[in-house]
Short mmCIF file of C-alpha atoms in Angstrom, two decimals:
data_model
loop_
_atom_site.label_atom_id
_atom_site.label_comp_id
_atom_site.label_asym_id
_atom_site.label_seq_id
_atom_site.Cartn_x
_atom_site.Cartn_y
_atom_site.Cartn_z
CA MET A 259 -17.26 -15.61 -18.43
CA THR A 260 -14.17 -16.38 -20.52
CA ALA A 261 -13.24 -19.79 -21.89
CA ASP A 262 -11.20 -20.67 -18.80
CA ASN A 263 -14.17 -19.82 -16.51
CA THR A 264 -12.47 -16.67 -15.25
CA PRO A 265 -14.84 -13.67 -15.09
CA ALA A 266 -14.36 -11.14 -17.87
CA SER A 267 -12.42 -8.10 -16.64
CA ASN A 268 -13.09 -4.41 -16.88
CA GLU A 269 -10.61 -2.84 -19.34
CA THR A 270 -9.65 0.00 -17.01
CA THR A 271 -10.31 -1.15 -13.43
CA VAL A 272 -7.65 -3.62 -12.29
CA LEU A 273 -8.71 -3.92 -8.64
CA GLU A 274 -11.95 -3.11 -6.85
CA VAL A 275 -12.09 -3.46 -3.07
CA ASP A 276 -15.70 -3.22 -1.87
CA GLY A 277 -16.81 -3.22 1.77
CA LEU A 278 -13.78 -5.16 2.98
CA CYS A 279 -13.98 -6.21 6.63
CA VAL A 280 -11.30 -8.15 8.54
CA GLU A 281 -11.56 -9.31 12.13
CA PHE A 282 -9.19 -11.00 14.56
CA SER A 283 -9.97 -13.24 17.50
CA MET A 284 -8.42 -11.49 20.52
CA ARG A 285 -9.02 -12.27 24.20
CA GLY A 286 -12.10 -14.27 23.35
CA LYS A 287 -13.63 -11.48 21.25
CA GLN A 288 -13.98 -10.91 17.51
CA VAL A 289 -12.26 -7.55 17.02
CA PRO A 290 -12.78 -5.59 13.76
CA VAL A 291 -9.39 -4.64 12.30
CA LEU A 292 -10.69 -3.36 8.95
CA SER A 293 -14.23 -2.00 8.58
CA ASP A 294 -15.97 -1.31 5.26
CA VAL A 295 -12.83 -0.44 3.27
CA SER A 296 -13.56 0.36 -0.39
CA PHE A 297 -11.45 1.75 -3.23
CA ASN A 298 -10.61 1.12 -6.92
CA ILE A 299 -7.39 1.22 -8.87
CA ASP A 300 -7.25 1.62 -12.63
CA HIS A 301 -4.73 0.31 -15.15
CA GLY A 302 -1.38 2.11 -14.90
CA ARG A 303 -2.48 4.28 -11.97
CA THR A 304 -1.12 4.69 -8.43
CA VAL A 305 -3.30 4.76 -5.32
CA ALA A 306 -1.59 5.72 -2.06
CA ILE A 307 -2.94 4.41 1.25
CA VAL A 308 -1.90 6.83 3.98
CA GLY A 309 -2.07 6.84 7.77
CA GLU A 310 -0.14 6.35 10.99
CA SER A 311 1.18 2.97 12.07
CA GLY A 312 -1.71 0.80 13.22
CA CYS A 313 -4.32 2.42 10.97
CA GLY A 314 -4.83 -0.66 8.76
CA LYS A 315 -2.69 0.15 5.71
CA SER A 316 -0.59 -3.02 5.65
CA MET A 317 -3.55 -5.13 6.78
CA THR A 318 -5.44 -3.94 3.69
CA ALA A 319 -2.52 -5.02 1.49
CA LEU A 320 -2.31 -8.42 3.18
CA ALA A 321 -6.05 -8.89 2.68
CA VAL A 322 -5.71 -8.16 -1.05
CA MET A 323 -2.97 -10.80 -1.22
CA ARG A 324 -5.04 -13.21 0.92
CA LEU A 325 -2.17 -13.32 3.45
CA ILE A 326 -4.18 -12.57 6.61
CA PRO A 327 -2.84 -15.04 9.24
CA SER A 328 -5.65 -17.49 10.01
CA PRO A 329 -6.14 -18.10 12.83
CA PRO A 330 -6.55 -15.59 14.44
CA GLY A 331 -7.62 -13.38 11.51
CA ARG A 332 -10.20 -13.76 8.77
CA ILE A 333 -11.87 -11.72 6.04
CA SER A 334 -15.41 -11.54 7.41
CA SER A 335 -17.14 -9.78 4.50
CA GLY A 336 -16.66 -7.71 1.37
CA LYS A 337 -15.24 -8.27 -2.10
CA ILE A 338 -11.76 -8.07 -3.60
CA LEU A 339 -12.30 -8.06 -7.37
CA PHE A 340 -9.12 -8.47 -9.41
CA LYS A 341 -9.99 -8.05 -13.09
CA GLY A 342 -13.53 -9.12 -12.18
CA GLU A 343 -12.56 -12.21 -10.17
CA ASN A 344 -13.43 -12.19 -6.44
CA LEU A 345 -10.21 -13.26 -4.73
CA ILE A 346 -12.02 -13.88 -1.43
CA GLU A 347 -13.95 -16.75 -2.97
CA VAL A 348 -11.20 -18.50 -4.97
CA SER A 349 -9.42 -21.66 -3.83
CA GLU A 350 -6.04 -21.67 -2.11
CA ARG A 351 -4.54 -23.16 -5.26
CA ARG A 352 -5.93 -20.33 -7.39
CA ILE A 353 -4.72 -17.58 -5.05
CA ARG A 354 -1.22 -19.07 -5.12
CA GLU A 355 -1.32 -18.73 -8.90
CA VAL A 356 -2.32 -15.07 -8.60
CA ARG A 357 0.30 -14.17 -5.98
CA GLY A 358 3.63 -13.33 -7.56
CA ARG A 359 2.33 -13.66 -11.10
CA ASP A 360 -0.62 -11.22 -11.30
CA ILE A 361 -0.28 -9.36 -7.97
CA SER A 362 3.09 -8.88 -6.25
CA MET A 363 4.16 -7.12 -3.09
CA ILE A 364 7.33 -5.27 -2.08
CA PHE A 365 7.66 -5.78 1.66
CA GLN A 366 9.06 -3.23 4.10
CA GLU A 367 12.36 -4.66 5.34
CA PRO A 368 14.52 -6.21 2.60
CA MET A 369 17.11 -7.52 5.08
CA THR A 370 14.51 -9.60 6.90
CA SER A 371 12.45 -10.44 3.78
CA LEU A 372 15.41 -11.83 1.82
CA ASN A 373 16.78 -15.25 2.79
CA PRO A 374 20.40 -14.81 3.96
CA VAL A 375 21.52 -18.31 2.85
CA TYR A 376 20.46 -18.01 -0.82
CA THR A 377 22.00 -15.81 -3.49
CA ILE A 378 19.88 -12.97 -4.83
CA GLY A 379 19.86 -14.71 -8.20
CA ASP A 380 18.33 -17.85 -6.70
CA GLN A 381 15.69 -15.81 -4.87
CA ILE A 382 14.60 -13.94 -7.99
CA ALA A 383 14.67 -17.17 -10.03
CA GLU A 384 12.41 -18.92 -7.51
CA THR A 385 9.45 -16.71 -8.46
CA ILE A 386 10.05 -17.23 -12.19
CA LYS A 387 10.28 -21.02 -11.80
CA ARG A 388 7.12 -21.07 -9.70
CA HIS A 389 4.97 -19.44 -12.38
CA GLN A 390 6.74 -19.99 -15.71
CA ALA A 391 8.32 -22.85 -17.63
CA GLY A 392 11.81 -22.47 -19.07
CA SER A 393 15.34 -23.80 -19.17
CA ALA A 394 17.95 -22.91 -16.55
CA ALA A 395 19.69 -20.70 -19.11
CA SER A 396 16.50 -18.76 -19.95
CA VAL A 397 15.67 -18.27 -16.26
CA ARG A 398 19.19 -16.96 -15.60
CA GLN A 399 18.83 -14.54 -18.50
CA GLN A 400 15.50 -13.29 -17.11
CA VAL A 401 17.15 -12.74 -13.72
CA LEU A 402 19.95 -10.74 -15.34
CA ASP A 403 17.40 -8.69 -17.29
CA LEU A 404 15.50 -7.95 -14.07
CA LEU A 405 18.69 -6.85 -12.29
CA ARG A 406 19.35 -4.47 -15.18
CA LEU A 407 15.75 -3.25 -15.08
CA VAL A 408 16.09 -2.27 -11.42
CA GLN A 409 19.46 -0.66 -12.24
CA ILE A 410 21.77 -2.91 -10.23
CA PRO A 411 25.30 -2.47 -11.64
CA ALA A 412 27.41 -5.47 -12.74
CA PRO A 413 24.45 -7.90 -12.69
CA GLU A 414 26.65 -10.83 -13.84
CA ARG A 415 28.58 -10.50 -10.56
CA ARG A 416 25.68 -9.52 -8.30
CA ILE A 417 23.57 -12.50 -9.35
CA SER A 418 25.84 -14.77 -7.26
CA GLU A 419 26.04 -12.52 -4.20
CA TYR A 420 24.15 -12.83 -0.92
CA PRO A 421 21.91 -10.18 0.70
CA HIS A 422 24.53 -9.21 3.31
CA GLN A 423 26.92 -8.25 0.49
CA LEU A 424 24.53 -5.56 -0.79
CA SER A 425 23.68 -2.11 0.51
CA GLY A 426 20.19 -1.30 1.79
CA GLY A 427 19.28 0.39 -1.49
CA MET A 428 20.54 -2.58 -3.51
CA ARG A 429 18.53 -5.02 -1.36
CA GLN A 430 15.41 -2.97 -1.92
CA ARG A 431 16.05 -3.10 -5.68
CA VAL A 432 16.31 -6.89 -5.41
CA MET A 433 12.93 -6.94 -3.64
CA ILE A 434 11.48 -4.90 -6.51
CA ALA A 435 13.04 -7.30 -9.03
CA ILE A 436 11.43 -10.28 -7.26
CA ALA A 437 8.06 -8.50 -7.28
CA LEU A 438 8.38 -7.71 -11.01
CA ALA A 439 9.67 -11.14 -12.06
CA CYS A 440 6.40 -12.24 -13.72
CA GLU A 441 5.29 -8.78 -14.90
CA PRO A 442 2.32 -8.44 -12.51
CA ALA A 443 -0.62 -6.23 -13.39
CA LEU A 444 -0.72 -4.92 -9.80
CA LEU A 445 2.22 -4.09 -7.56
CA ILE A 446 1.80 -3.36 -3.84
CA ALA A 447 4.66 -1.36 -2.30
CA ASP A 448 4.52 -1.41 1.51
CA GLU A 449 6.71 1.47 2.74
CA PRO A 450 9.27 0.67 -0.01
CA THR A 451 11.88 3.17 1.22
CA THR A 452 11.83 2.47 4.98
CA ALA A 453 15.29 2.96 6.56
CA LEU A 454 16.82 4.24 3.32
CA ASP A 455 18.54 7.62 3.13
CA VAL A 456 16.95 10.46 1.20
CA THR A 457 19.14 10.07 -1.91
CA VAL A 458 18.39 6.35 -2.22
CA GLN A 459 14.68 7.01 -1.57
CA ALA A 460 14.60 9.37 -4.55
CA GLN A 461 16.31 6.73 -6.71
CA ILE A 462 13.74 4.07 -5.71
CA PHE A 463 10.85 6.47 -6.48
CA ASP A 464 12.34 7.25 -9.90
CA LEU A 465 12.75 3.52 -10.53
CA LEU A 466 9.12 2.77 -9.66
CA LYS A 467 7.88 5.59 -11.91
CA ASP A 468 10.10 4.39 -14.76
CA ILE A 469 8.91 0.77 -14.45
CA GLN A 470 5.28 1.89 -14.26
CA ALA A 471 5.69 3.98 -17.41
CA LYS A 472 7.33 1.09 -19.30
CA ARG A 473 4.98 -1.70 -18.19
CA GLY A 474 1.70 0.05 -17.37
CA THR A 475 1.71 -1.57 -13.92
CA SER A 476 -0.90 -0.45 -11.40
CA LEU A 477 0.58 0.45 -8.01
CA ILE A 478 -0.76 0.51 -4.46
CA LEU A 479 1.64 2.60 -2.39
CA ILE A 480 1.44 2.23 1.39
CA THR A 481 3.04 5.11 3.28
CA HIS A 482 2.67 7.61 6.11
CA ASP A 483 4.50 10.32 4.18
CA PHE A 484 2.52 12.83 2.11
CA GLY A 485 5.76 13.88 0.43
CA VAL A 486 5.95 10.40 -1.12
CA VAL A 487 2.26 10.65 -2.07
CA ALA A 488 2.81 13.93 -3.90
CA GLU A 489 5.76 12.36 -5.74
CA LEU A 490 4.14 9.15 -6.95
CA ALA A 491 0.37 8.88 -6.50
CA ASP A 492 -2.68 9.76 -8.58
CA ARG A 493 -5.24 9.15 -5.83
CA VAL A 494 -5.11 8.99 -2.03
CA VAL A 495 -6.99 6.84 0.47
CA VAL A 496 -6.52 8.08 4.05
CA MET A 497 -7.13 5.44 6.75
CA TYR A 498 -7.65 5.69 10.49
CA ALA A 499 -8.44 2.92 12.99
CA GLY A 500 -9.14 0.43 10.21
CA ARG A 501 -11.54 2.65 8.24
CA LYS A 502 -11.23 4.77 5.12
CA ILE A 503 -11.82 8.33 6.30
CA GLU A 504 -11.01 10.32 3.16
CA GLU A 505 -10.40 9.71 -0.54
CA GLY A 506 -9.68 11.89 -3.54
CA THR A 507 -7.06 12.88 -6.06
CA VAL A 508 -3.68 13.96 -4.73
CA GLU A 509 -4.46 17.59 -5.54
CA GLN A 510 -7.87 17.46 -3.82
CA VAL A 511 -6.64 15.83 -0.62
CA ILE A 512 -3.46 17.89 -0.24
CA ASN A 513 -4.95 21.25 -1.25
CA ASP A 514 -8.40 20.86 0.32
CA PRO A 515 -8.41 18.13 3.01
CA ARG A 516 -11.90 17.56 4.42
CA HIS A 517 -11.11 15.37 7.45
CA PRO A 518 -9.35 16.78 10.55
CA TYR A 519 -7.05 13.76 10.64
CA THR A 520 -5.88 14.40 7.07
CA ARG A 521 -5.22 18.04 7.96
CA GLY A 522 -3.24 16.87 10.99
CA LEU A 523 -1.09 14.56 8.88
CA LEU A 524 -0.36 17.36 6.41
CA ARG A 525 0.67 19.73 9.22
CA CYS A 526 3.12 17.10 10.49
CA MET A 527 5.12 17.28 7.27
CA PRO A 528 8.53 18.89 7.84
CA GLU A 529 9.15 21.81 5.51
CA ILE A 530 12.34 23.64 4.59
CA LYS A 531 11.78 27.12 5.95
CA LEU A 532 14.09 29.94 4.88
CA ASP A 533 12.78 32.28 7.57
CA PRO A 534 14.85 31.53 10.73
CA VAL A 535 11.88 32.50 12.93
CA LEU A 536 9.63 29.93 11.24
CA ALA A 537 12.42 27.36 11.25
CA ALA A 538 12.68 27.67 15.04
CA GLU A 539 9.00 26.76 15.55
CA PRO A 540 8.35 23.20 16.73
CA LEU A 541 6.92 20.75 14.22
CA ALA A 542 3.16 20.29 14.56
CA GLU A 543 1.89 16.97 15.86
CA ILE A 544 -1.43 15.17 16.31
CA PRO A 545 -2.02 14.78 20.05
CA GLY A 546 -2.80 11.34 21.47
CA THR A 547 -2.39 7.92 19.87
CA VAL A 548 -4.23 5.58 17.51
CA PRO A 549 -7.08 3.96 19.50
CA ASP A 550 -6.91 0.46 20.96
CA LEU A 551 -9.15 -1.65 18.70
CA LEU A 552 -10.31 -3.64 21.75
CA ARG A 553 -11.72 -0.49 23.34
CA GLN A 554 -13.18 1.42 20.42
CA SER A 555 -16.31 3.48 21.04
CA LYS A 556 -19.34 3.55 18.74
CA GLY A 557 -18.66 7.12 17.68
CA CYS A 558 -15.96 8.67 15.52
CA SER A 559 -12.65 6.95 16.26
CA PHE A 560 -10.73 10.21 15.82
CA ALA A 561 -12.95 12.25 18.19
CA PRO A 562 -10.60 11.99 21.25
CA ARG A 563 -7.78 13.59 19.21
CA CYS A 564 -9.84 15.92 17.02
CA PRO A 565 -9.60 19.75 17.32
CA SER A 566 -13.01 20.09 15.60
CA VAL A 567 -14.98 17.59 17.70
CA THR A 568 -18.71 18.29 18.11
CA ALA A 569 -21.56 16.73 20.08
CA LYS A 570 -22.53 14.77 16.96
CA CYS A 571 -19.23 12.86 17.05
CA ILE A 572 -20.58 10.38 19.60
CA GLU A 573 -22.10 8.73 16.51
CA MET A 574 -20.00 7.25 13.70
CA PRO A 575 -20.20 9.70 10.76
CA PRO A 576 -21.16 8.29 7.36
CA MET A 577 -18.88 8.47 4.34
CA VAL A 578 -20.01 11.74 2.73
CA GLN A 579 -19.75 11.97 -1.07
CA LEU A 580 -18.19 15.28 -2.13
CA GLY A 581 -18.13 14.59 -5.85
CA GLU A 582 -17.10 11.80 -8.18
CA GLN A 583 -14.67 9.54 -6.28
CA ARG A 584 -14.22 12.25 -3.62
CA SER A 585 -15.41 11.51 -0.09
CA ALA A 586 -14.72 11.96 3.63
CA ARG A 587 -16.04 10.34 6.80
CA CYS A 588 -16.74 13.42 8.93
CA TRP A 589 -19.81 15.38 10.05
CA LEU A 590 -18.01 18.54 8.87
CA ALA A 591 -16.89 17.07 5.52
CA HIS A 592 -18.88 19.60 3.46
CA GLU A 593 -17.02 22.49 5.10
CA PRO A 594 -13.65 23.53 3.58
CA ALA A 595 -10.61 23.43 5.85
CA ALA A 596 -10.68 27.19 6.43
CA THR A 597 -14.16 27.06 8.00
CA ALA A 598 -14.11 23.59 9.58
CA GLU A 599 -11.76 24.62 12.36
#
């Protein structure tokens, strides 16, 4: 323990999520929303959490931030160790100190996340004032520095503008500035380029990479797009129906996916095809929908949609270790993609 009674931290591991389970009270039943989710993120690294809508990506991020709405939700078991400190066990006062200062989150929709009646300067300054002492002049200077950091032009003018006066890309940059205001060790980006055009998306990705290189910030990237994963991430956690179903480096997961769901997601990626015959082919899709959590069976959650389903799939497969920090939750995980189907 350190002098302030905070547990000593590991020098490389910033966050360790171990056996995280979240449940919600729905229709008189306790429904598991996250089940046994585990992953680590090291200093300066990016972990992408991938999956369709409803797979538990954002819920995992909210759990890390201790923002699960209660009631009806609660973290039922597991550990969330931030620099050695279990955030599940700390007081509400302590977690408010951590949020915004040590761990920050970029939310999906900047137009709905930003307050329309306050200037962007006031909204960035609010985070600084909450966690740091300083004069009004020093806070204003920090806000201007942050606007420059996220590459907003004419920051002296923009600081007094309101969200509706900015473009979608500018608003997203403001959200990033708010998240970076206190130089957090961990940044969570929840679909940071939703509703932005391709050019602006590329600019936001370049900005995140530049900030990470300058500050050594660790990043959790939540997305459904493997193109974004290939651009930004070091490691990938694939989720389905509230469970981690595959994990590995970007190269491992993209080049040799071991879960049928991961292979399905990769096939859904649109590609630029020069051959007009190939270009005319319909885009692949995963049949069916994400299961209703109220009606989940005891077996593999993906079995009703899986092209490789076997008789064994009536039982939940274990997480199979395929090497150091490489795993997949599938009875066929040891078989490469070419032979698994």
